[in-house]
Short mmCIF file of C-alpha atoms and ligand atoms in Angstrom, two decimals:
data_model
loop_
_atom_site.label_atom_id
_atom_site.label_comp_id
_atom_site.label_asym_id
_atom_site.label_seq_id
_atom_site.Cartn_x
_atom_site.Cartn_y
_atom_site.Cartn_z
CA UNK A 224 -1.54 22.13 -59.82
CA UNK A 225 -1.48 19.54 -61.91
CA UNK A 226 0.79 16.40 -60.78
CA UNK A 227 4.70 16.89 -61.34
CA UNK A 228 6.05 14.62 -64.09
CA UNK A 229 8.49 12.17 -62.38
CA UNK A 230 11.76 12.76 -63.17
CA UNK A 231 10.93 16.15 -61.17
CA UNK A 232 10.33 13.37 -57.99
CA UNK A 233 12.82 11.31 -58.93
CA UNK A 234 15.50 13.90 -58.92
CA UNK A 235 14.31 15.91 -55.82
CA UNK A 236 14.13 12.80 -54.32
CA UNK A 237 17.36 11.63 -54.67
CA UNK A 238 18.77 15.58 -54.13
CA UNK A 239 17.41 15.59 -51.18
CA UNK A 240 17.79 12.11 -49.38
CA UNK A 241 14.27 10.48 -49.81
CA UNK A 242 15.31 7.97 -52.15
CA UNK A 243 18.03 6.68 -54.35
CA UNK A 244 18.77 4.53 -57.20
CA UNK A 245 20.48 1.17 -55.20
CA UNK A 246 24.32 0.68 -55.61
CA UNK A 247 24.51 3.64 -58.49
CA UNK A 248 28.08 3.27 -57.59
CA UNK A 249 28.14 -0.15 -59.38
CA UNK A 250 25.69 1.46 -62.48
CA UNK A 251 22.57 0.32 -60.38
CA UNK A 252 20.32 -1.87 -60.22
CA UNK A 253 16.85 -2.52 -62.50
CA UNK A 254 13.95 -2.20 -60.26
CA UNK A 255 15.78 -1.67 -56.87
CA UNK A 256 16.04 1.52 -54.56
CA UNK A 257 17.67 2.29 -51.43
CA UNK A 258 15.48 5.05 -48.95
CA UNK A 259 18.09 7.90 -47.59
CA UNK A 260 17.55 9.63 -43.90
CA UNK A 261 13.91 11.48 -45.01
CA UNK A 262 12.92 8.68 -47.66
CA UNK A 263 12.99 6.09 -43.80
CA UNK A 264 11.38 8.70 -41.91
CA UNK A 265 8.08 9.27 -44.31
CA UNK A 266 8.64 5.59 -44.95
CA UNK A 267 7.85 4.93 -41.42
CA UNK A 268 5.32 7.93 -41.19
CA UNK A 269 2.69 5.90 -43.41
CA UNK A 270 3.13 3.16 -42.31
CA UNK A 271 2.47 4.03 -38.52
CA UNK A 272 -0.57 5.99 -39.70
CA UNK A 273 -1.45 2.56 -41.75
CA UNK A 274 -0.73 0.69 -38.42
CA UNK A 275 -3.22 4.09 -35.86
CA UNK A 276 -6.15 3.36 -38.43
CA UNK A 277 -5.91 -0.12 -39.13
CA UNK A 278 -4.54 -1.60 -35.36
CA UNK A 279 -4.79 1.28 -32.53
CA UNK A 280 -7.72 2.63 -33.42
CA UNK A 281 -9.89 -0.27 -34.10
CA UNK A 282 -11.33 -2.71 -31.19
CA UNK A 283 -11.44 -5.23 -33.72
CA UNK A 284 -7.95 -5.87 -35.52
CA UNK A 285 -5.04 -6.77 -33.89
CA UNK A 286 -0.97 -7.12 -35.47
CA UNK A 287 1.86 -10.10 -36.64
CA UNK A 288 4.95 -10.52 -37.66
CA UNK A 289 5.35 -13.54 -39.28
CA UNK A 290 8.85 -14.57 -40.71
CA UNK A 291 9.52 -14.30 -44.18
CA UNK A 292 11.52 -17.48 -44.94
CA UNK A 293 9.02 -19.93 -43.97
CA UNK A 294 7.80 -23.50 -44.31
CA UNK A 295 7.22 -23.73 -48.57
CA UNK A 296 4.73 -25.87 -47.99
CA UNK A 297 2.84 -22.43 -47.22
CA UNK A 298 3.27 -21.53 -50.98
CA UNK A 299 1.62 -24.64 -52.44
CA UNK A 300 -1.25 -24.32 -50.25
CA UNK A 301 -1.90 -20.97 -51.04
CA UNK A 302 -2.08 -21.44 -55.25
CA UNK A 303 1.38 -18.93 -55.69
CA UNK A 304 3.67 -22.26 -56.67
CA UNK A 305 1.37 -23.20 -59.13
CA UNK A 306 -0.42 -19.70 -59.52
CA UNK A 307 1.85 -17.20 -58.73
CA UNK A 308 2.57 -16.86 -62.79
CA UNK A 309 2.82 -14.13 -65.38
CA UNK A 310 2.76 -14.38 -69.42
CA UNK A 311 6.61 -14.37 -70.52
CA UNK A 312 7.47 -13.34 -74.25
CA UNK A 313 10.92 -13.06 -75.39
CA UNK A 314 11.77 -10.94 -79.40
CA UNK A 315 13.27 -13.12 -81.02
CA UNK A 316 15.85 -10.48 -82.57
CA UNK A 317 17.63 -9.06 -79.20
CA UNK A 318 16.38 -11.79 -76.87
CA UNK A 319 14.70 -8.64 -74.26
CA UNK A 320 12.18 -10.47 -71.80
CA UNK A 321 8.87 -8.83 -71.50
CA UNK A 322 5.70 -9.44 -69.71
CA UNK A 323 3.24 -9.88 -72.29
CA UNK A 324 0.34 -8.07 -69.54
CA UNK A 325 2.19 -5.25 -69.51
CA UNK A 326 2.96 -4.99 -73.02
CA UNK A 327 -0.54 -4.68 -73.36
CA UNK A 328 -1.27 -2.13 -70.17
CA UNK A 329 0.79 0.30 -71.72
CA UNK A 330 4.36 -0.04 -69.60
CA UNK A 331 6.02 0.70 -72.66
CA UNK A 332 3.95 3.01 -74.12
CA UNK A 333 2.30 2.51 -77.71
CA UNK A 334 4.25 -0.44 -78.60
CA UNK A 335 4.37 -1.51 -82.56
CA UNK A 336 2.10 -3.89 -84.08
CA UNK A 337 2.14 -7.10 -86.98
CA UNK A 338 -0.57 -6.99 -89.04
CA UNK A 339 -2.78 -9.16 -87.14
CA UNK A 340 -2.08 -6.82 -84.33
CA UNK A 341 0.18 -8.56 -82.18
CA UNK A 342 3.11 -6.79 -80.22
CA UNK A 343 6.34 -6.70 -81.35
CA UNK A 344 9.07 -5.60 -79.33
CA UNK A 345 8.79 -2.53 -78.19
CA UNK A 346 12.86 -1.35 -78.23
CA UNK A 347 13.49 -2.85 -82.46
CA UNK A 348 10.17 -4.11 -83.81
CA UNK A 349 11.16 -7.95 -83.68
CA UNK A 350 9.13 -10.19 -83.39
CA UNK A 351 7.98 -11.88 -80.25
CA UNK A 352 7.69 -16.01 -78.87
CA UNK A 353 4.49 -17.47 -77.55
CA UNK A 354 3.83 -16.75 -74.10
CA UNK A 355 4.87 -19.55 -71.78
CA UNK A 356 4.19 -18.64 -68.54
CA UNK A 357 7.13 -17.51 -65.44
CA UNK A 358 6.76 -17.87 -61.49
CA UNK A 359 7.15 -14.38 -59.95
CA UNK A 360 8.54 -16.48 -56.56
CA UNK A 361 12.32 -15.90 -55.73
CA UNK A 362 14.03 -18.78 -54.49
CA UNK A 363 16.33 -19.05 -51.80
CA UNK A 364 17.82 -22.53 -49.93
CA UNK A 365 18.23 -22.38 -46.92
CA UNK A 366 21.75 -24.30 -45.06
CA UNK A 367 24.79 -25.29 -47.48
CA UNK A 368 23.28 -27.73 -49.67
CA UNK A 369 21.66 -26.12 -52.37
CA UNK A 370 19.24 -29.05 -53.48
CA UNK A 371 15.49 -28.95 -53.47
CA UNK A 372 14.65 -30.41 -50.24
CA UNK A 373 16.36 -27.11 -48.63
CA UNK A 374 14.18 -24.97 -51.43
CA UNK A 375 12.38 -21.87 -49.91
CA UNK A 376 10.88 -19.05 -51.06
CA UNK A 377 11.21 -15.14 -50.69
CA UNK A 378 7.26 -13.96 -49.69
CA UNK A 379 5.59 -12.34 -52.83
CA UNK A 380 3.07 -10.59 -49.84
CA UNK A 381 2.23 -10.75 -46.52
CA UNK A 382 -1.08 -12.54 -46.59
CA UNK A 383 0.10 -16.23 -45.92
CA UNK A 384 1.74 -15.69 -43.05
CA UNK A 385 -1.65 -14.11 -41.43
CA UNK A 386 -3.69 -17.42 -42.54
CA UNK A 387 -1.22 -20.10 -41.25
CA UNK A 388 -1.74 -17.97 -38.21
CA UNK A 389 -4.81 -17.74 -37.93
CA UNK A 390 -5.96 -19.97 -35.08
CA UNK A 391 -3.05 -19.35 -33.72
CA UNK A 392 -4.00 -15.12 -32.76
CA UNK A 393 -7.61 -16.13 -32.57
CA UNK A 394 -7.22 -18.38 -29.28
CA UNK A 395 -4.45 -16.94 -27.74
CA UNK A 396 -6.48 -13.29 -28.12
CA UNK A 397 -9.74 -14.62 -27.41
CA UNK A 398 -11.19 -13.02 -30.90
CA UNK A 399 -15.32 -13.50 -31.98
CA UNK A 400 -15.70 -13.13 -35.17
CA UNK A 401 -15.49 -9.97 -37.26
CA UNK A 402 -11.82 -9.45 -36.19
CA UNK A 403 -8.86 -8.46 -38.66
CA UNK A 404 -5.06 -9.37 -38.37
CA UNK A 405 -2.96 -6.84 -39.75
CA UNK A 406 1.01 -7.22 -40.50
CA UNK A 407 3.34 -4.71 -42.45
CA UNK A 408 6.70 -5.92 -43.92
CA UNK A 409 8.58 -6.79 -47.40
CA UNK A 410 7.55 -8.54 -49.97
CA UNK A 411 9.68 -10.07 -53.21
CA UNK A 412 8.56 -10.15 -56.68
CA UNK A 413 10.86 -10.57 -59.96
CA UNK A 414 9.79 -8.43 -61.60
CA UNK A 415 11.62 -7.61 -65.24
CA UNK A 416 8.98 -4.92 -66.82
CA UNK A 417 11.58 -1.48 -66.04
CA UNK A 418 9.85 0.14 -63.10
CA UNK A 419 8.90 3.27 -63.47
CA UNK A 420 10.73 4.93 -60.51
CA UNK A 421 9.23 2.80 -57.01
CA UNK A 422 6.03 1.79 -58.43
CA UNK A 423 7.55 -1.41 -59.05
CA UNK A 424 10.27 -2.69 -57.74
CA UNK A 425 12.12 -6.20 -56.50
CA UNK A 426 11.52 -6.20 -53.54
CA UNK A 427 8.80 -3.75 -51.53
CA UNK A 428 6.44 -3.00 -48.64
CA UNK A 429 3.35 -4.02 -48.18
CA UNK A 430 0.41 -3.21 -45.48
CA UNK A 431 -2.24 -6.06 -45.46
CA UNK A 432 -5.10 -6.93 -43.47
CA UNK A 433 -6.94 -10.10 -43.43
CA UNK A 434 -10.74 -9.22 -41.91
CA UNK A 435 -12.88 -12.62 -41.13
CA UNK A 436 -15.75 -12.94 -40.84
CA UNK A 437 -19.01 -15.39 -40.81
CA UNK A 438 -19.57 -17.23 -43.96
CA UNK A 439 -22.36 -16.33 -45.63
CA UNK A 440 -26.07 -18.42 -44.87
CA UNK A 441 -26.15 -18.28 -49.18
CA UNK A 442 -22.58 -18.76 -50.86
CA UNK A 443 -23.94 -18.07 -54.21
CA UNK A 444 -25.84 -14.78 -52.76
CA UNK A 445 -22.97 -13.38 -50.06
CA UNK A 446 -25.11 -9.90 -49.56
CA UNK A 447 -24.05 -9.15 -46.29
CA UNK A 448 -20.33 -10.17 -47.17
CA UNK A 449 -20.47 -8.30 -50.28
CA UNK A 450 -21.87 -4.56 -48.06
CA UNK A 451 -19.01 -5.18 -45.77
CA UNK A 452 -16.57 -5.53 -49.08
CA UNK A 453 -18.04 -2.46 -49.78
CA UNK A 454 -17.49 -0.67 -46.77
CA UNK A 455 -13.82 -1.63 -46.65
CA UNK A 456 -13.40 -0.13 -49.71
CA UNK A 457 -15.14 3.22 -48.32
CA UNK A 458 -12.94 3.21 -45.39
CA UNK A 459 -9.97 2.89 -47.36
CA UNK A 460 -10.41 5.43 -49.26
CA UNK A 461 -11.36 7.55 -47.22
CA UNK A 462 -8.15 6.85 -45.49
CA UNK A 463 -5.63 8.27 -48.07
CA UNK A 464 -7.98 10.83 -48.53
CA UNK A 465 -8.31 12.13 -44.69
CA UNK A 466 -5.27 10.57 -42.69
CA UNK A 467 -3.10 10.63 -45.65
CA UNK A 468 -4.20 13.69 -47.76
CA UNK A 469 -3.91 12.64 -51.49
CA UNK A 470 -6.21 15.49 -53.25
CA UNK A 471 -9.41 13.23 -53.74
CA UNK A 472 -9.46 14.04 -57.83
CA UNK A 473 -6.64 12.20 -58.17
CA UNK A 474 -8.11 8.70 -56.92
CA UNK A 475 -10.16 6.42 -58.16
CA UNK A 476 -12.25 3.23 -57.56
CA UNK A 477 -12.08 0.13 -60.17
CA UNK A 478 -13.96 -2.62 -59.82
CA UNK A 479 -12.69 -6.33 -61.40
CA UNK A 480 -14.81 -7.50 -64.22
CA UNK A 481 -16.22 -11.01 -63.63
CA UNK A 482 -12.51 -12.32 -66.46
CA UNK A 483 -10.71 -10.31 -64.26
CA UNK A 484 -11.58 -11.71 -61.10
CA UNK A 485 -9.43 -15.01 -59.45
CA UNK A 486 -11.63 -17.64 -59.04
CA UNK A 487 -12.52 -17.38 -56.08
CA UNK A 488 -12.50 -14.00 -55.29
CA UNK A 489 -16.60 -12.40 -54.99
CA UNK A 490 -15.41 -8.91 -55.73
CA UNK A 491 -11.99 -6.67 -56.01
CA UNK A 492 -11.79 -3.35 -56.08
CA UNK A 493 -8.83 -1.23 -56.61
CA UNK A 494 -8.22 1.99 -55.28
CA UNK A 495 -6.03 3.73 -57.71
CA UNK A 496 -4.30 7.58 -58.31
CA UNK A 497 -3.36 9.57 -61.16
CA UNK A 498 0.12 9.18 -61.98
CA UNK A 499 2.10 10.68 -65.00
CA UNK A 500 1.69 7.83 -66.74
CA UNK A 501 -2.14 7.48 -66.44
CA UNK A 502 -4.31 5.68 -63.46
CA UNK A 503 -1.91 2.67 -61.28
CA UNK A 504 -3.51 0.49 -58.58
CA UNK A 505 -2.27 1.77 -54.98
CA UNK A 506 -4.18 -1.01 -53.19
CA UNK A 507 -6.35 -3.57 -54.57
CA UNK A 508 -9.36 -4.64 -51.76
CA UNK A 509 -10.75 -8.53 -52.60
CA UNK A 510 -13.33 -10.38 -50.98
CA UNK A 511 -11.37 -13.80 -50.83
CA UNK A 512 -14.18 -15.98 -50.03
CA UNK A 513 -12.58 -18.75 -47.14
CA UNK A 514 -10.29 -19.97 -50.18
CA UNK A 515 -7.04 -20.13 -48.38
CA UNK A 516 -8.24 -20.58 -44.87
CA UNK A 517 -9.73 -23.96 -46.67
CA UNK A 518 -6.62 -24.40 -49.10
CA UNK A 519 -4.29 -24.18 -46.33
CA UNK A 520 -6.62 -26.82 -44.13
CA UNK A 521 -6.53 -29.34 -46.55
CA UNK A 522 -2.96 -29.13 -47.72
CA UNK A 523 -1.77 -29.23 -44.14
CA UNK A 524 -4.96 -31.68 -42.40
CA UNK A 525 -4.97 -29.09 -39.71
CA UNK A 526 -8.49 -27.41 -39.60
CA UNK A 527 -8.15 -23.39 -39.71
CA UNK A 528 -12.07 -23.52 -38.57
CA UNK A 529 -13.83 -21.28 -36.28
CA UNK A 530 -15.99 -22.08 -33.21
CA UNK A 531 -19.27 -20.77 -33.59
CA UNK A 532 -20.89 -20.82 -29.91
CA UNK A 533 -24.45 -19.59 -31.17
CA UNK A 534 -25.04 -22.87 -33.66
CA UNK A 535 -22.30 -24.62 -31.72
CA UNK A 536 -20.82 -25.29 -35.09
CA UNK A 537 -17.36 -25.09 -36.48
CA UNK A 538 -16.91 -22.78 -39.29
CA UNK A 539 -14.53 -21.51 -42.22
CA UNK A 540 -14.30 -18.42 -42.07
CA UNK A 541 -14.63 -15.76 -45.38
CA UNK A 542 -11.95 -12.83 -45.53
CA UNK A 543 -11.83 -9.15 -46.56
CA UNK A 544 -8.25 -8.19 -47.77
CA UNK A 545 -7.55 -4.41 -48.37
CA UNK A 546 -3.53 -5.23 -49.35
CA UNK A 547 -1.80 -1.91 -49.75
CA UNK A 548 1.81 -0.98 -51.01
CA UNK A 549 3.71 1.36 -48.66
CA UNK A 550 6.39 2.30 -51.11
CA UNK A 551 4.60 2.75 -53.48
CA UNK A 552 2.31 4.96 -50.75
CA UNK A 553 5.65 6.81 -50.78
CA UNK A 554 5.57 8.01 -54.49
CA UNK A 555 1.93 8.60 -54.44
CA UNK A 556 2.55 10.59 -51.49
CA UNK A 557 5.57 12.72 -52.62
CA UNK A 558 4.12 13.09 -56.19
CA UNK A 559 0.61 14.24 -54.33
CA UNK A 560 2.65 16.89 -52.30
CA UNK A 561 4.95 18.57 -54.55
CA UNK A 562 3.78 22.12 -55.33
CA UNK A 563 5.80 24.86 -56.68
CA UNK A 564 4.33 28.24 -56.29
CA UNK A 565 5.50 32.10 -55.44
CA UNK A 566 7.87 33.16 -52.99
CA UNK A 567 7.45 36.62 -50.80
CA UNK A 568 9.79 37.95 -53.35
CA UNK A 569 7.93 36.24 -56.36
CA UNK A 570 10.83 33.71 -56.90
CA UNK A 571 9.82 29.97 -57.54
CA UNK A 572 9.67 27.74 -54.17
CA UNK A 573 9.06 24.01 -54.34
CA UNK A 574 6.94 22.89 -51.26
CA UNK A 575 6.47 19.12 -50.29
CA UNK A 576 3.04 20.18 -48.43
CA UNK A 577 2.69 16.47 -46.97
CA UNK A 578 0.21 15.97 -43.98
CA UNK A 579 2.31 17.13 -40.92
CA UNK A 580 1.93 13.92 -39.38
CA UNK A 581 4.04 12.04 -42.54
CA UNK A 582 6.62 14.84 -42.25
CA UNK A 583 10.21 13.11 -42.17
CA UNK A 584 11.27 16.91 -40.35
CA UNK A 585 8.78 18.23 -38.19
CA UNK A 586 10.19 21.33 -36.56
CA UNK A 587 13.66 22.94 -38.00
CA UNK A 588 15.45 24.88 -35.52
CA UNK A 589 17.11 27.67 -37.04
CA UNK A 590 19.07 30.38 -35.38
CA UNK A 591 19.11 33.84 -37.56
CA UNK A 592 23.15 33.46 -38.26
CA UNK A 593 26.29 31.59 -37.51
CA UNK A 594 26.45 34.01 -34.59
CA UNK A 595 28.28 32.88 -31.33
CA UNK A 596 25.76 34.39 -28.85
CA UNK A 597 22.43 32.84 -30.91
CA UNK A 598 23.97 29.57 -30.46
CA UNK A 599 23.39 28.55 -26.65
CA UNK A 600 20.03 29.68 -27.04
CA UNK A 601 18.78 27.68 -30.35
CA UNK A 602 20.95 24.62 -28.96
CA UNK A 603 18.44 24.66 -25.51
CA UNK A 604 15.69 25.20 -28.36
CA UNK A 605 16.61 22.21 -30.15
CA UNK A 606 17.35 19.87 -26.79
CA UNK A 607 13.60 20.99 -25.64
CA UNK A 608 12.32 20.09 -28.21
CA UNK A 609 14.01 17.03 -30.14
CA UNK A 610 12.18 14.60 -27.51
CA UNK A 611 9.16 15.21 -28.76
CA UNK A 612 9.44 15.45 -32.89
CA UNK A 613 12.16 14.75 -35.65
CA UNK A 614 13.92 18.40 -35.45
CA UNK A 615 16.42 19.35 -37.50
CA UNK A 616 19.05 22.10 -36.26
CA UNK A 617 20.45 24.05 -39.01
CA UNK A 618 22.93 27.55 -39.03
CA UNK A 619 24.82 27.40 -42.49
CA UNK A 620 23.80 29.40 -45.58
CA UNK A 621 21.12 32.75 -45.39
CA UNK A 622 17.78 32.48 -43.50
CA UNK A 623 15.36 32.47 -46.24
CA UNK A 624 18.06 29.47 -47.97
CA UNK A 625 17.52 27.81 -45.28
CA UNK A 626 13.34 28.81 -45.23
CA UNK A 627 13.44 27.07 -48.65
CA UNK A 628 15.03 24.22 -48.19
CA UNK A 629 12.66 22.88 -44.91
CA UNK A 630 10.39 24.10 -47.30
CA UNK A 631 11.71 21.57 -50.33
CA UNK A 632 11.41 18.40 -47.54
CA UNK A 633 7.98 19.30 -46.29
CA UNK A 634 9.01 20.43 -42.99
CA UNK A 635 5.75 21.79 -41.50
CA UNK A 636 7.34 24.37 -38.73
CA UNK A 637 10.54 26.56 -38.43
CA UNK A 638 11.30 27.98 -35.19
CA UNK A 639 14.13 31.16 -35.78
CA UNK A 640 16.28 32.53 -32.78
CA UNK A 641 17.33 35.84 -33.65
CA UNK A 642 18.88 39.17 -31.24
CA UNK A 643 15.57 40.13 -29.72
CA UNK A 644 15.44 36.77 -28.70
CA UNK A 645 18.94 36.62 -26.57
CA UNK A 646 18.97 40.60 -26.48
CA UNK A 647 21.79 42.83 -27.71
CA UNK A 648 23.85 45.66 -26.96
CA UNK A 649 23.40 44.84 -23.31
CA UNK A 650 19.79 44.75 -23.77
CA UNK A 651 17.71 41.51 -21.98
CA UNK A 652 16.00 39.16 -24.55
CA UNK A 653 12.56 38.63 -24.69
CA UNK A 654 12.71 35.12 -24.73
CA UNK A 655 10.59 34.66 -27.41
CA UNK A 656 10.65 32.93 -30.60
CA UNK A 657 9.75 33.14 -34.78
CA UNK A 658 7.49 30.12 -35.36
CA UNK A 659 7.34 29.93 -39.76
CA UNK A 660 4.74 28.40 -40.99
CA UNK A 661 5.79 26.01 -44.73
CA UNK A 662 2.31 26.59 -46.09
CA UNK A 663 1.69 30.21 -45.75
CA UNK A 664 4.72 31.17 -44.52
CA UNK A 665 3.04 33.65 -41.66
CA UNK A 666 4.87 34.34 -38.82
CA UNK A 667 4.12 34.39 -35.19
CA UNK A 668 6.18 35.31 -32.58
CA UNK A 669 6.14 32.77 -28.86
CA UNK A 670 7.65 32.92 -25.46
CA UNK A 671 9.98 29.80 -25.43
CA UNK A 672 8.08 28.62 -22.26
CA UNK A 673 5.22 28.75 -24.98
CA UNK A 674 6.76 26.87 -27.67
CA UNK A 675 5.85 22.76 -27.05
CA UNK A 676 2.36 23.97 -26.74
CA UNK A 677 2.14 26.46 -29.84
CA UNK A 678 4.29 23.12 -31.85
CA UNK A 679 1.55 21.05 -30.53
CA UNK A 680 -1.52 22.96 -32.20
CA UNK A 681 0.59 22.47 -35.37
CA UNK A 682 2.79 19.09 -35.71
CA UNK A 683 1.18 15.68 -34.31
CA UNK A 684 3.72 14.80 -31.71
CA UNK A 685 5.05 11.80 -33.22
P1 LIG B 275 0.49 -4.51 -60.45
O1 LIG B 275 -0.42 -5.13 -60.58
O2 LIG B 275 0.76 -3.26 -59.81
O3 LIG B 275 1.68 -5.24 -60.27
P2 LIG B 275 -0.66 -6.71 -58.26
O4 LIG B 275 -1.97 -6.58 -58.43
O5 LIG B 275 -0.35 -7.35 -58.12
O6 LIG B 275 -0.41 -5.17 -58.40
P3 LIG B 275 -1.25 -6.95 -55.30
O7 LIG B 275 -0.55 -8.76 -55.53
O8 LIG B 275 -2.89 -6.52 -54.98
O9 LIG B 275 -0.63 -6.06 -56.63
O10 LIG B 275 -0.64 -6.12 -54.29
C1 LIG B 275 -0.95 -5.40 -52.87
C2 LIG B 275 -0.30 -4.50 -53.36
O11 LIG B 275 1.22 -4.00 -53.46
C3 LIG B 275 -0.40 -3.12 -54.50
O12 LIG B 275 -1.57 -2.65 -54.84
C4 LIG B 275 1.09 -2.04 -54.69
O13 LIG B 275 0.83 -1.39 -53.66
C5 LIG B 275 1.78 -3.09 -54.28
N1 LIG B 275 2.48 -4.52 -55.04
C6 LIG B 275 2.91 -4.80 -55.75
N2 LIG B 275 3.22 -5.22 -56.01
C7 LIG B 275 4.70 -4.39 -56.06
C8 LIG B 275 5.67 -4.34 -56.72
N3 LIG B 275 6.60 -4.75 -57.43
N4 LIG B 275 6.14 -2.65 -56.14
C9 LIG B 275 6.18 -1.56 -55.43
N5 LIG B 275 4.53 -2.11 -55.52
C10 LIG B 275 3.66 -3.62 -55.27
#
C-alpha cells in the first residue's frame, strides 16, 4: 500500500490522542507539538527499543544523562557558537524570513525564480535579501540578571554532553576502546521553516551514541575506521527494518558528497525515509574523527585522552556517531504503520500495524456488552493483565466498533469476555475468553488460566 498523505496521519494523530498541535486554544505555535496519552507511550516504546538495542543488548555501550543547561563554553569548544549557523534571507516585500538552503531543498515546493534563476519569495514572489548567517541555538539566562555573563544555551544536540564526560565515563566504568556512550533526550533548534508535522520542530528528542575507537595508524587513509563506520550504518539500517518494522523499500542510504561533509568528517551517511513529500533524513551516521575531543581538550586545557596499555601511550580516540531523531522516527512509525483494508463486512477498517513492541496499548479487555453479569470477570482479567502490559478496558458501544477503535490505535490483541465465559441461564461458564488478532482478525478461545501465556506468544512484556 502506498504511504498515506500527511493530512490523514495528522488528523488521526490528533483524533486518537497521539500528537496535538501545541497551545491550540491560543492559535497554536509554529513548529511545536504536544504528545497525547498514546503519543507518550509510543515515544517511550521507541526510546526503549533503541536503548535495548544500543545499550542493554551490547557489551560495549553504556548510558549517560548529561545536564541540558551547562557551561556555555561547551558550545564554544564544540564549534556551535561559531558554526551552527544557517543562511537566512528576508523577502523585501512581505518581510517573511526563510532559510536559503530550505528554499533550495523544496521545503516550500517549487519556488518562483528571477531571470538569473535566483529564488524569490514563495508567498508573493518578492525579491530576497542576500543571505546572512543565523545561529540556530536558543539562548537563555541563568539567574535574575540578563547580561552576557549569565547567558547559557539550550542544547541543539545531545552529543556534546557525551564528549565532555568521556574521561569520567571511561574511568568510572573502566572501559577499554572501543566502547560507546549513549544518550536520549530533548534538543532545541531555532527552526524558522514551517515544519511538516513533527518532522521539524523547535524542540525534539534525539537518540545519539558516540562510539570511541583507537585512532587509525594512517590519518589520511583510515581504512579500518571507515569499515567501522560502514558497520554502524548497516546496524542502524537493520534496526529500522527489523526492530522498528519500517518497510525496507521506503528506506535508503545516502552518502554525503565530499563538498557536503564538514571539514573534520571522514564520512557521513544518512538513513532516509520516503516521506509523502519525498526522501528526508531520519538518522545521520557521522565519522567525526577526533575533532570533538581535541577541540574540547584545546579550549578547556584538560587532556581528553585514553591510555593505551599496549603501547604505553595516551591517544585521542576517534568517533563514530549514529544520531537519530526520536520524534522524527515517531512520525515515520505512524506513517509506515498506517493501513486501510476491508473488514469482514467489506467496510473500510483503518489499522496501525505497529510492531507489537511499539504499540501504545498492548491488550484491550472488552466485555461483549455493558451487562452487569460480564463486568466482574472482565475486571478480574483486566486487573490480571495490567501489571504486565499497557492494557485498556472498554465496555462502551458495540463490540465491532470497539475492535475498529483498537485497530485504529494499533492494539495487537483484544480479549473478549462473553456469556459463554461467565455462564448464562443458570449454566456454568467455561472461564474461557477470546483473543482477537489485530492483523488477521482471527479469534481463538483460551482459558483465563492460560491467558497470560497465550498473550506472551503474541506481545512482548514491556
Ligand atoms: P535536517 O537536515 O533535517 O535539519 P540535521 O542533519 O541538521 O537534520 P542532525 O544534526 O544530524 O540533523 O540530527 C540528527 C537527527 O535529529 C536528524 O536525523 C533528525 O532525525 C533529528 N532532527 C534534527 N533536527 C530536528 C528538528 N528540528 N526536529 C525534529 N527532529 C530533528
